[in-house]
Coordinates of C-alpha atoms in Angstrom, one line a residue:
Chain A
M28 CA 76.6 -35.5 12.1
D29 CA 76.9 -39.2 12.7
T30 CA 74.1 -39.3 15.3
K31 CA 71.9 -37.2 13.2
W32 CA 72.0 -39.1 9.9
S33 CA 72.9 -42.7 11.0
P34 CA 69.3 -43.7 11.9
Y35 CA 68.2 -42.7 8.4
L36 CA 71.0 -44.5 6.8
F37 CA 70.2 -47.6 8.8
V38 CA 66.5 -47.7 7.8
A39 CA 67.1 -46.5 4.2
P40 CA 68.0 -49.8 2.6
F41 CA 64.9 -51.4 3.9
F42 CA 62.6 -48.6 2.7
V43 CA 64.3 -48.3 -0.7
I44 CA 64.1 -52.1 -1.5
F45 CA 60.7 -52.6 0.2
G46 CA 59.3 -49.5 -1.5
I47 CA 60.3 -50.6 -5.0
F48 CA 59.6 -54.4 -4.8
G49 CA 57.0 -54.6 -2.0
L50 CA 54.9 -51.5 -1.5
F51 CA 54.7 -50.2 -5.1
P52 CA 53.6 -53.5 -6.7
L53 CA 50.9 -53.8 -4.0
V54 CA 49.4 -50.4 -4.8
Y55 CA 50.0 -50.7 -8.5
T56 CA 47.9 -54.0 -8.6
A57 CA 44.8 -51.9 -8.0
W58 CA 45.7 -49.6 -10.9
V59 CA 46.4 -52.4 -13.3
S60 CA 43.1 -54.0 -12.3
L61 CA 41.3 -51.0 -13.8
H62 CA 42.8 -51.6 -17.2
Q63 CA 42.6 -53.9 -20.2
W64 CA 46.2 -54.9 -19.8
S65 CA 47.9 -57.8 -21.5
M66 CA 51.4 -58.8 -22.2
G67 CA 53.7 -56.0 -23.4
G68 CA 53.0 -52.3 -23.0
S69 CA 50.5 -50.4 -20.9
G70 CA 46.8 -51.0 -21.1
T71 CA 43.6 -49.1 -21.8
F72 CA 41.7 -47.7 -18.9
I73 CA 38.4 -49.5 -18.5
G74 CA 37.3 -48.6 -15.0
F75 CA 35.6 -51.3 -13.1
E76 CA 34.9 -53.5 -16.1
N77 CA 37.3 -56.3 -15.0
Y78 CA 35.4 -56.5 -11.7
L79 CA 32.0 -56.5 -13.4
E80 CA 33.2 -59.4 -15.6
L81 CA 34.6 -61.1 -12.5
F82 CA 31.3 -61.0 -10.7
D83 CA 29.7 -62.8 -13.7
D84 CA 32.5 -65.3 -14.0
P85 CA 31.5 -68.8 -12.8
N86 CA 35.2 -69.8 -12.6
F87 CA 35.9 -67.0 -10.2
W88 CA 33.0 -68.0 -7.9
N89 CA 34.0 -71.6 -8.2
A90 CA 37.5 -70.8 -7.1
T91 CA 36.2 -68.7 -4.2
I92 CA 34.0 -71.5 -2.9
N93 CA 36.9 -74.0 -3.3
T94 CA 39.2 -71.7 -1.4
L95 CA 36.7 -71.0 1.4
G96 CA 35.8 -74.7 1.7
M97 CA 39.4 -75.8 2.0
L98 CA 40.0 -73.0 4.4
V99 CA 37.5 -74.3 6.8
L100 CA 38.5 -78.0 6.3
A101 CA 42.2 -77.0 6.8
T102 CA 41.9 -74.5 9.7
V103 CA 39.3 -75.9 12.1
P104 CA 40.7 -79.4 12.7
Q105 CA 44.2 -77.9 12.8
L106 CA 43.5 -75.4 15.5
L107 CA 41.4 -77.8 17.6
I108 CA 44.0 -80.6 17.5
A109 CA 46.7 -78.0 18.3
L110 CA 44.7 -76.9 21.4
V111 CA 44.5 -80.5 22.6
L112 CA 48.2 -81.2 21.8
A113 CA 49.3 -78.0 23.6
S114 CA 47.4 -78.9 26.7
L115 CA 49.0 -82.3 26.8
L116 CA 52.4 -80.8 26.3
N117 CA 51.6 -78.4 29.1
Q118 CA 51.1 -81.2 31.7
G119 CA 54.6 -80.7 33.2
L120 CA 55.8 -84.2 32.4
R121 CA 59.4 -84.9 31.7
R122 CA 61.1 -85.5 28.3
L123 CA 58.7 -83.2 26.5
T124 CA 61.4 -81.3 24.6
F125 CA 61.8 -84.2 22.3
L126 CA 58.1 -84.3 21.7
R127 CA 57.9 -80.6 21.1
V128 CA 60.6 -80.8 18.5
G129 CA 58.8 -83.8 17.0
V130 CA 55.5 -82.1 16.4
L131 CA 57.4 -79.2 14.7
L132 CA 59.0 -81.5 12.1
P133 CA 56.3 -80.9 9.4
I134 CA 56.9 -77.2 9.0
V135 CA 60.6 -77.6 8.2
T136 CA 59.8 -79.8 5.1
S137 CA 59.7 -78.6 1.6
V138 CA 56.0 -77.8 0.7
A139 CA 56.4 -79.1 -2.8
A140 CA 57.9 -82.3 -1.5
I141 CA 55.0 -82.9 0.9
G142 CA 52.6 -82.2 -2.0
I143 CA 54.3 -85.0 -3.8
V144 CA 54.1 -87.4 -0.9
F145 CA 50.4 -86.8 -0.2
S146 CA 49.6 -87.0 -4.0
Q147 CA 50.9 -90.5 -3.8
I148 CA 49.2 -91.4 -0.5
Y149 CA 45.9 -90.2 -2.1
D150 CA 46.5 -91.8 -5.5
R151 CA 43.5 -93.7 -6.8
D152 CA 45.4 -96.9 -7.8
A153 CA 48.6 -96.9 -5.8
G154 CA 47.6 -94.8 -2.7
M155 CA 47.9 -95.8 0.9
V156 CA 44.6 -94.3 1.9
N157 CA 42.7 -96.4 -0.6
G158 CA 44.7 -99.4 0.5
M159 CA 43.6 -98.9 4.1
L160 CA 40.0 -98.2 3.0
G161 CA 40.2 -101.6 1.2
L162 CA 41.0 -103.3 4.4
I163 CA 37.7 -102.3 5.9
G164 CA 35.8 -103.1 2.7
V165 CA 35.4 -99.6 1.3
D166 CA 35.8 -99.1 -2.4
A167 CA 38.7 -97.1 -3.7
V168 CA 38.0 -93.3 -3.9
D169 CA 39.2 -91.3 -6.8
W170 CA 40.4 -88.4 -4.6
R171 CA 41.1 -86.0 -7.5
A172 CA 37.8 -86.5 -9.2
D173 CA 35.3 -84.7 -6.9
K174 CA 35.2 -81.5 -4.9
W175 CA 34.8 -83.0 -1.5
S176 CA 37.4 -85.7 -1.8
S177 CA 40.0 -83.4 -3.3
W178 CA 39.3 -80.8 -0.7
I179 CA 39.8 -83.3 2.0
A180 CA 43.1 -84.6 0.5
I181 CA 44.5 -81.1 0.1
S182 CA 43.3 -80.0 3.6
T183 CA 45.1 -83.0 5.1
M184 CA 48.4 -81.6 3.8
V185 CA 47.8 -78.2 5.3
N186 CA 46.6 -79.6 8.6
W187 CA 49.5 -81.9 8.8
R188 CA 52.0 -79.1 8.2
W189 CA 50.7 -76.5 10.6
T190 CA 49.2 -78.3 13.6
G191 CA 52.4 -78.6 15.5
Y192 CA 53.4 -75.0 14.9
N193 CA 50.0 -73.8 16.3
A194 CA 50.4 -76.2 19.2
L195 CA 53.6 -74.5 20.2
I196 CA 52.1 -71.0 20.0
Y197 CA 49.3 -72.2 22.3
L198 CA 51.8 -73.9 24.6
A199 CA 53.7 -70.7 25.0
A200 CA 50.5 -68.9 25.9
M201 CA 49.4 -71.6 28.3
Q202 CA 52.7 -71.5 30.2
S203 CA 51.9 -67.9 31.2
V204 CA 48.5 -68.8 32.7
P205 CA 48.8 -68.5 36.5
R206 CA 48.9 -71.9 38.2
D207 CA 46.8 -70.8 41.2
L208 CA 43.8 -70.4 38.9
Y209 CA 43.9 -74.2 38.3
E210 CA 44.5 -74.9 41.9
A211 CA 41.5 -72.8 43.0
A212 CA 39.4 -74.6 40.3
T213 CA 40.5 -78.0 41.5
V214 CA 39.5 -77.1 45.1
D215 CA 36.1 -76.1 43.8
G216 CA 35.9 -79.5 42.2
A217 CA 36.1 -78.5 38.5
S218 CA 37.0 -81.4 36.2
R219 CA 40.0 -81.1 33.9
I220 CA 37.9 -80.7 30.8
R221 CA 35.9 -78.0 32.6
Q222 CA 39.1 -76.2 33.6
F223 CA 40.3 -76.4 30.0
W224 CA 37.2 -74.7 28.6
S225 CA 36.7 -72.2 31.5
I226 CA 40.3 -71.2 32.3
T227 CA 42.8 -72.2 29.6
V228 CA 40.8 -71.2 26.5
P229 CA 39.7 -67.8 27.7
M230 CA 43.2 -67.0 29.1
I231 CA 45.0 -67.8 25.8
R232 CA 42.4 -65.9 23.7
P233 CA 45.0 -63.5 22.2
A234 CA 47.0 -66.5 20.9
I235 CA 43.9 -68.1 19.5
I236 CA 42.9 -64.9 17.7
F237 CA 46.5 -64.7 16.3
T238 CA 46.5 -68.2 14.9
V239 CA 43.0 -67.9 13.5
I240 CA 43.9 -64.7 11.6
I241 CA 47.3 -66.0 10.4
S242 CA 45.7 -69.3 9.3
T243 CA 43.0 -67.5 7.5
I244 CA 45.5 -65.3 5.6
A245 CA 47.5 -68.4 4.7
G246 CA 44.4 -70.4 3.7
M247 CA 43.2 -67.6 1.4
Q248 CA 46.5 -67.9 -0.5
L249 CA 46.6 -71.7 -0.8
F250 CA 48.5 -72.5 -4.0
T251 CA 51.4 -75.0 -3.8
E252 CA 49.5 -78.0 -2.3
P253 CA 46.6 -78.0 -4.8
L254 CA 48.9 -77.3 -7.7
I255 CA 51.2 -80.2 -6.9
F256 CA 48.2 -82.4 -6.1
G257 CA 46.8 -81.7 -9.5
Q258 CA 49.7 -83.1 -11.6
G259 CA 50.0 -82.8 -15.3
S260 CA 48.4 -80.4 -17.8
Y261 CA 45.3 -79.6 -15.7
A262 CA 47.4 -78.6 -12.6
I263 CA 46.9 -74.9 -12.7
S264 CA 43.1 -75.2 -13.3
G265 CA 42.8 -77.6 -10.3
G266 CA 41.6 -80.7 -12.1
S267 CA 39.7 -81.1 -15.4
L268 CA 36.5 -79.5 -13.9
R269 CA 38.3 -77.0 -11.7
Q270 CA 37.2 -79.0 -8.7
F271 CA 40.0 -77.8 -6.6
Q272 CA 41.2 -74.6 -8.2
T273 CA 41.9 -71.9 -5.6
L274 CA 41.8 -68.1 -6.0
S275 CA 45.6 -67.9 -6.1
M276 CA 45.7 -70.5 -8.8
Y277 CA 43.0 -68.7 -10.8
M278 CA 45.0 -65.4 -10.5
F279 CA 48.1 -67.3 -11.7
E280 CA 46.2 -68.9 -14.6
K281 CA 44.8 -65.5 -15.8
A282 CA 48.0 -63.5 -15.4
F283 CA 50.7 -66.0 -16.3
R284 CA 49.0 -68.4 -18.6
D285 CA 46.5 -66.2 -20.4
F286 CA 48.7 -63.1 -19.9
D287 CA 45.6 -61.1 -18.9
Y288 CA 47.3 -58.9 -16.3
G289 CA 44.3 -56.6 -15.8
Y290 CA 41.9 -59.4 -15.0
G291 CA 44.5 -61.2 -12.9
S292 CA 45.1 -58.1 -10.9
A293 CA 41.3 -57.8 -10.3
V294 CA 41.4 -61.4 -8.9
A295 CA 44.4 -60.5 -6.7
W296 CA 42.6 -57.5 -5.4
M297 CA 39.5 -59.6 -4.6
I298 CA 41.7 -62.0 -2.6
F299 CA 42.9 -59.1 -0.6
V300 CA 39.3 -57.8 0.0
L301 CA 38.2 -61.3 1.1
I302 CA 41.2 -61.6 3.5
M303 CA 40.3 -58.2 5.1
L304 CA 36.7 -59.2 5.3
L305 CA 37.5 -62.5 7.0
A306 CA 39.9 -60.9 9.4
L307 CA 37.2 -58.5 10.4
I308 CA 34.6 -61.2 10.8
N309 CA 37.1 -63.3 12.9
F310 CA 37.9 -60.2 15.0
L311 CA 34.2 -59.4 15.6
V312 CA 33.3 -63.0 16.5
M313 CA 36.2 -63.3 18.8
R314 CA 35.3 -60.1 20.6
K315 CA 31.7 -61.0 20.9
G316 CA 32.6 -64.3 22.5
K317 CA 34.4 -62.5 25.2
Chain B
M5 CA 42.7 -86.0 30.9
A6 CA 39.2 -86.2 32.3
V7 CA 40.4 -88.3 35.2
R8 CA 43.6 -87.5 37.1
K9 CA 46.8 -86.9 35.3
S10 CA 47.4 -90.1 33.4
P11 CA 51.0 -90.1 32.0
V12 CA 50.5 -93.2 29.9
L13 CA 47.6 -91.7 28.1
I14 CA 49.3 -88.3 27.6
Y15 CA 52.6 -89.8 26.4
G16 CA 50.7 -92.2 24.2
T17 CA 48.7 -89.4 22.5
L18 CA 51.8 -87.3 22.1
I19 CA 53.8 -90.2 20.6
V20 CA 51.0 -90.9 18.2
A21 CA 51.2 -87.2 17.2
V22 CA 54.9 -87.4 16.6
V23 CA 54.7 -90.6 14.6
L24 CA 52.0 -89.0 12.4
S25 CA 54.2 -85.9 12.0
A26 CA 57.2 -88.0 11.0
F27 CA 55.5 -90.7 8.9
P28 CA 55.2 -88.8 5.5
L29 CA 58.9 -88.0 5.8
Y30 CA 59.8 -91.6 6.5
W31 CA 57.6 -92.7 3.6
L32 CA 59.4 -90.2 1.4
F33 CA 62.6 -91.9 2.3
V34 CA 61.3 -95.4 1.8
V35 CA 59.9 -94.8 -1.7
A36 CA 63.1 -92.9 -2.7
T37 CA 65.1 -96.0 -2.1
R38 CA 62.8 -98.3 -4.0
T39 CA 61.8 -99.0 -7.6
N40 CA 58.5 -98.1 -9.2
D41 CA 57.3 -101.7 -9.1
V42 CA 56.6 -101.6 -5.4
V43 CA 54.7 -98.4 -5.3
G44 CA 51.0 -99.3 -4.9
D45 CA 51.7 -102.7 -3.4
W46 CA 49.5 -103.7 -0.5
P47 CA 50.7 -103.9 2.2
P48 CA 53.1 -101.1 1.3
P49 CA 56.8 -101.6 1.8
L50 CA 57.8 -100.0 5.1
L51 CA 61.5 -100.6 4.9
P52 CA 64.0 -98.9 2.7
G53 CA 65.3 -100.7 -0.4
G54 CA 68.6 -100.4 -2.2
N55 CA 67.8 -98.2 -5.1
L56 CA 68.6 -94.8 -3.9
G57 CA 71.8 -94.4 -5.9
D58 CA 70.0 -95.4 -9.2
N59 CA 67.2 -93.0 -8.5
I60 CA 69.5 -90.1 -7.8
A61 CA 71.3 -90.8 -11.0
R62 CA 68.0 -90.8 -12.9
L63 CA 66.9 -87.6 -11.2
F64 CA 69.9 -85.6 -12.2
A65 CA 69.7 -87.0 -15.7
A66 CA 66.0 -86.1 -16.1
E67 CA 66.1 -83.4 -18.7
Q68 CA 62.7 -81.8 -18.0
A69 CA 63.6 -81.0 -14.4
N70 CA 67.1 -79.4 -14.5
F71 CA 67.4 -80.5 -10.9
L72 CA 71.0 -79.6 -10.4
T73 CA 70.4 -76.1 -11.6
G74 CA 67.5 -75.9 -9.3
L75 CA 69.5 -77.0 -6.3
I76 CA 72.3 -74.5 -7.0
N77 CA 69.9 -71.6 -7.7
S78 CA 67.9 -72.3 -4.5
A79 CA 71.1 -72.6 -2.4
I80 CA 72.5 -69.3 -3.7
A81 CA 69.1 -67.5 -3.3
S82 CA 68.5 -68.8 0.2
V83 CA 71.9 -67.9 1.5
V84 CA 72.0 -64.5 0.0
V85 CA 68.5 -63.6 1.0
T86 CA 69.1 -64.9 4.6
V87 CA 72.3 -63.0 5.2
S88 CA 70.8 -59.8 3.7
V89 CA 67.5 -60.0 5.6
V90 CA 69.3 -60.6 8.9
F91 CA 71.7 -57.8 8.3
F92 CA 69.2 -55.1 7.2
S93 CA 66.5 -56.2 9.7
S94 CA 68.9 -56.0 12.6
L95 CA 70.2 -52.6 11.4
A96 CA 66.8 -51.1 11.0
G97 CA 65.4 -52.8 14.0
F98 CA 68.2 -51.3 16.1
A99 CA 67.5 -47.9 14.7
F100 CA 63.8 -48.2 15.5
A101 CA 64.3 -49.5 19.0
K102 CA 67.2 -47.4 20.2
L103 CA 67.9 -44.4 18.1
K104 CA 65.9 -41.2 18.1
F105 CA 65.0 -39.6 14.8
R106 CA 62.2 -37.6 13.3
G107 CA 59.5 -39.6 11.6
R108 CA 60.4 -42.8 13.4
N109 CA 56.9 -43.6 14.6
A110 CA 55.3 -42.9 11.3
L111 CA 57.8 -45.2 9.4
L112 CA 57.2 -47.9 12.0
V113 CA 53.5 -47.8 11.5
I114 CA 54.0 -48.2 7.7
I115 CA 56.0 -51.4 8.3
L116 CA 53.4 -52.8 10.7
A117 CA 50.6 -52.1 8.3
T118 CA 52.2 -53.8 5.4
M119 CA 53.1 -56.9 7.4
M120 CA 49.5 -57.9 7.3
I121 CA 49.2 -57.7 3.5
P122 CA 50.3 -60.7 1.6
V123 CA 53.2 -59.8 -0.8
Q124 CA 51.7 -62.2 -3.3
M125 CA 49.0 -59.7 -4.0
G126 CA 51.6 -57.6 -5.8
I127 CA 53.1 -60.2 -8.0
I128 CA 51.7 -59.1 -11.3
P129 CA 53.3 -55.6 -11.1
L130 CA 56.4 -57.2 -9.6
Y131 CA 56.5 -59.3 -12.8
M132 CA 56.2 -56.2 -14.9
I133 CA 59.1 -54.6 -13.0
M134 CA 61.2 -57.7 -13.7
V135 CA 60.4 -57.4 -17.4
E136 CA 61.6 -53.8 -17.3
L137 CA 64.8 -54.7 -15.6
G138 CA 65.4 -57.7 -17.9
W139 CA 65.4 -60.1 -15.0
Q140 CA 62.9 -62.6 -16.3
N141 CA 64.4 -66.1 -15.9
E142 CA 67.3 -64.6 -14.0
L143 CA 68.3 -65.5 -10.5
E144 CA 68.2 -61.8 -9.5
A145 CA 64.4 -62.0 -9.8
V146 CA 64.1 -64.4 -6.9
I147 CA 66.7 -62.6 -4.8
V148 CA 66.6 -58.9 -5.0
P149 CA 62.9 -58.3 -4.1
F150 CA 63.4 -60.3 -1.0
L151 CA 66.5 -58.8 0.4
V152 CA 64.6 -57.0 3.1
S153 CA 61.6 -58.1 5.2
A154 CA 59.0 -56.0 7.1
F155 CA 58.5 -58.9 9.5
G156 CA 62.2 -59.1 10.1
V157 CA 62.5 -55.4 11.0
F158 CA 59.6 -55.8 13.4
L159 CA 61.0 -58.9 15.0
M160 CA 64.5 -57.4 15.4
R161 CA 63.1 -54.2 16.9
Q162 CA 61.3 -56.3 19.5
Y163 CA 64.5 -58.1 20.3
A164 CA 66.6 -55.0 20.4
E165 CA 64.3 -53.3 22.9
R166 CA 64.7 -56.1 25.4
A167 CA 68.2 -57.3 24.7
V168 CA 70.3 -54.2 24.3
P169 CA 70.7 -52.1 27.5
D170 CA 70.9 -48.4 27.0
E171 CA 73.8 -48.1 29.4
L172 CA 75.9 -50.3 27.1
L173 CA 75.2 -48.0 24.1
E174 CA 76.0 -44.9 26.1
A175 CA 79.3 -46.4 27.3
A176 CA 80.3 -47.2 23.7
R177 CA 79.3 -43.7 22.7
V178 CA 81.5 -42.2 25.4
D179 CA 84.4 -44.4 24.2
G180 CA 84.0 -42.7 20.8
C181 CA 82.4 -45.4 18.8
S182 CA 80.5 -44.4 15.6
T183 CA 76.9 -45.5 15.4
F184 CA 77.7 -48.2 12.9
R185 CA 80.5 -49.5 15.1
I186 CA 78.2 -49.6 18.0
Y187 CA 75.8 -51.7 15.9
W188 CA 78.5 -54.0 14.8
T189 CA 80.3 -54.6 18.1
V190 CA 77.6 -54.1 20.7
V191 CA 74.1 -54.6 19.2
L192 CA 74.6 -57.4 16.7
P193 CA 76.2 -59.8 19.3
A194 CA 73.3 -59.0 21.7
L195 CA 70.7 -59.8 19.0
R196 CA 72.3 -63.1 18.0
P197 CA 69.5 -65.4 19.3
G198 CA 66.8 -63.4 17.6
A199 CA 68.9 -63.1 14.4
A200 CA 69.3 -66.9 14.4
V201 CA 65.6 -67.5 14.5
L202 CA 64.9 -64.9 11.8
G203 CA 67.7 -66.4 9.7
L204 CA 66.3 -70.0 10.0
F205 CA 62.8 -68.9 9.0
T206 CA 64.0 -66.8 6.2
F207 CA 66.1 -69.6 4.8
M208 CA 63.2 -72.0 5.0
A209 CA 60.8 -69.5 3.4
T210 CA 63.2 -68.8 0.5
W211 CA 64.0 -72.4 -0.1
N212 CA 60.2 -73.2 -0.1
E213 CA 59.1 -70.3 -2.3
F214 CA 57.0 -71.7 -5.1
L215 CA 54.5 -69.3 -6.7
W216 CA 56.9 -66.5 -7.6
P217 CA 59.7 -68.6 -9.2
L218 CA 57.0 -70.4 -11.2
A219 CA 55.8 -67.0 -12.5
V220 CA 59.2 -65.4 -13.2
L221 CA 61.5 -68.3 -14.1
E222 CA 61.5 -70.8 -16.9
A223 CA 62.0 -74.5 -16.7
D224 CA 65.6 -74.3 -17.9
N225 CA 66.6 -72.1 -15.0
P226 CA 64.4 -73.2 -12.1
T227 CA 64.6 -73.2 -8.3
V228 CA 64.5 -76.5 -6.6
Q229 CA 60.7 -76.4 -5.9
F230 CA 60.0 -75.4 -9.4
S231 CA 62.1 -78.2 -10.6
L232 CA 60.2 -80.7 -8.5
S233 CA 56.9 -79.6 -10.0
Q234 CA 58.4 -80.3 -13.5
L235 CA 58.9 -84.0 -12.5
S236 CA 55.2 -84.6 -12.3
T237 CA 54.3 -83.2 -15.7
T238 CA 55.0 -86.5 -17.6
Y239 CA 52.1 -88.7 -18.5
Y240 CA 53.4 -91.6 -16.5
T241 CA 53.8 -90.8 -12.9
D242 CA 57.2 -91.9 -11.9
Y243 CA 56.8 -91.8 -8.1
T244 CA 60.3 -93.0 -7.1
L245 CA 61.8 -90.2 -9.2
M246 CA 59.6 -87.6 -7.7
F247 CA 60.2 -88.9 -4.2
T248 CA 63.9 -88.9 -4.7
G249 CA 63.7 -85.3 -5.8
A250 CA 61.5 -84.4 -2.9
L251 CA 63.8 -86.1 -0.5
I252 CA 66.8 -84.2 -1.7
A253 CA 64.8 -80.9 -1.7
T254 CA 63.9 -81.5 1.9
L255 CA 67.4 -82.5 3.2
P256 CA 68.8 -79.0 3.7
L257 CA 65.8 -78.1 5.7
L258 CA 66.0 -81.3 7.8
L259 CA 69.7 -80.6 8.4
V260 CA 68.9 -77.1 9.7
F261 CA 66.2 -78.6 11.8
V262 CA 68.4 -81.3 13.4
L263 CA 71.0 -78.7 14.2
F264 CA 68.7 -75.9 15.4
G265 CA 65.4 -77.7 16.3
K266 CA 65.5 -76.5 19.9
Q267 CA 66.2 -72.9 19.0
I268 CA 63.4 -73.0 16.5
V269 CA 61.0 -74.3 19.1
G270 CA 62.3 -71.6 21.6
G271 CA 62.0 -68.9 19.0
I272 CA 58.4 -69.8 18.2
M273 CA 57.5 -70.0 21.8
E274 CA 59.0 -66.6 22.5
G275 CA 58.0 -64.6 19.6
A276 CA 55.2 -66.4 17.7
V277 CA 57.0 -66.5 14.4
K278 CA 55.4 -67.5 11.1
A279 CA 57.6 -68.8 8.3

């Protein structure tokens, strides 16, 4: 009796709670997106009308471009720097534990808190970045005002937060690369940079694929950093001209400010489709490079 | 790097990286101890001032933020969710790794598949469920949906496969232990390192959760991150007040980090964990 039913009892709590609050909402989002559905009560079925409207909606495309732009600005430097840091940490020098813990510091901070700090650092009048630019004679930049400047500011926060984490993932992978590969390469006269590109990077490919896919998923959901950066009444629209509104922010605006659940669900579903598309592209590119 | 091993260059670069990692946190502390007058001064003040006490008093008095409520709510939610996720994940992980039952593989595939899908995608129906349950603006809303974690089950299953020897389970069985008793006295202690990592990451993730509380809670009953965002909605940006709030919101995480930093590093290096 015990051995027969215990396994089911052990996994049941997970499936009950996860089924109700995780899986069901996920699937139901697709259903809601096919309705004209606003606050209170169920909606009217309208088929794909929300999606048709979405494809004609300049704010949706604007949010898509913003999200993809910040995704690139936040992911590429983060992973490149992480690779370099990891290879430095992998040099077999002493006292590196302290440094490893040090580069991890950013991920244990409160995201909202860091949003606040960087908002100040990038402030037009009081910010440290403009202060430093002033030293080399560059005029103060209004970081919130334009697309590029706000994207850079927001991407800095993301890069700052995740670089050390990725470096540790790479470091773990690097430590399992056989030493004799490097020894053989050294005998053959390959430089360290050459060894890095020809041995290290190909050998840790699975770790790189993992970090690219995870960072892409996280980047597609970017929300807290731009929202806090925005400050004030325009926060959810990402600035007065939506210059840094992401897809997650647009979904939130539609669903929880305008109470247009159907339309918000369509946005959510598009985020999901985009994530899957990007994961597929990542995967194909990575495989082709093999 | 291009030349031979050059320790000075390597250490130098790494130390610069650590300083850059730590600077925003240090700056958080400096501004939280100062007054608004100095924010924006050039060169910026790099040493702490003596105003922390005043700022904390102002913070807890700021009506729009309900900061104390936010702290208490986040503390309760983070502790409850962490304990629950660790318990249910290790229980299910053990079953998936070591017990035989029909449908095991199919159920496992479901868990793996859903791990890749961001839970955020379902927040609109989740909100509707909360309305049905009457949990809008209630603490249950930020706790109950997160009591289990697909990622946690997966992680604990990986750990259990390696860390729990079959002989030990059989021995306990021969001694007449029930399956739950085996879990409690044999499996759980063996899973402790993995459970610690899962617990730390769950705590951090719950403490940091932002979008969902913003959707389901109101400003009068916020979590700590929600409450922080309320500080910036005034016309005049009171940076010292915001920094003080941010500092206090970060302290529990920093404390966890100081106590368990090495384990966190070890856990990431071993299992590639994402918060």
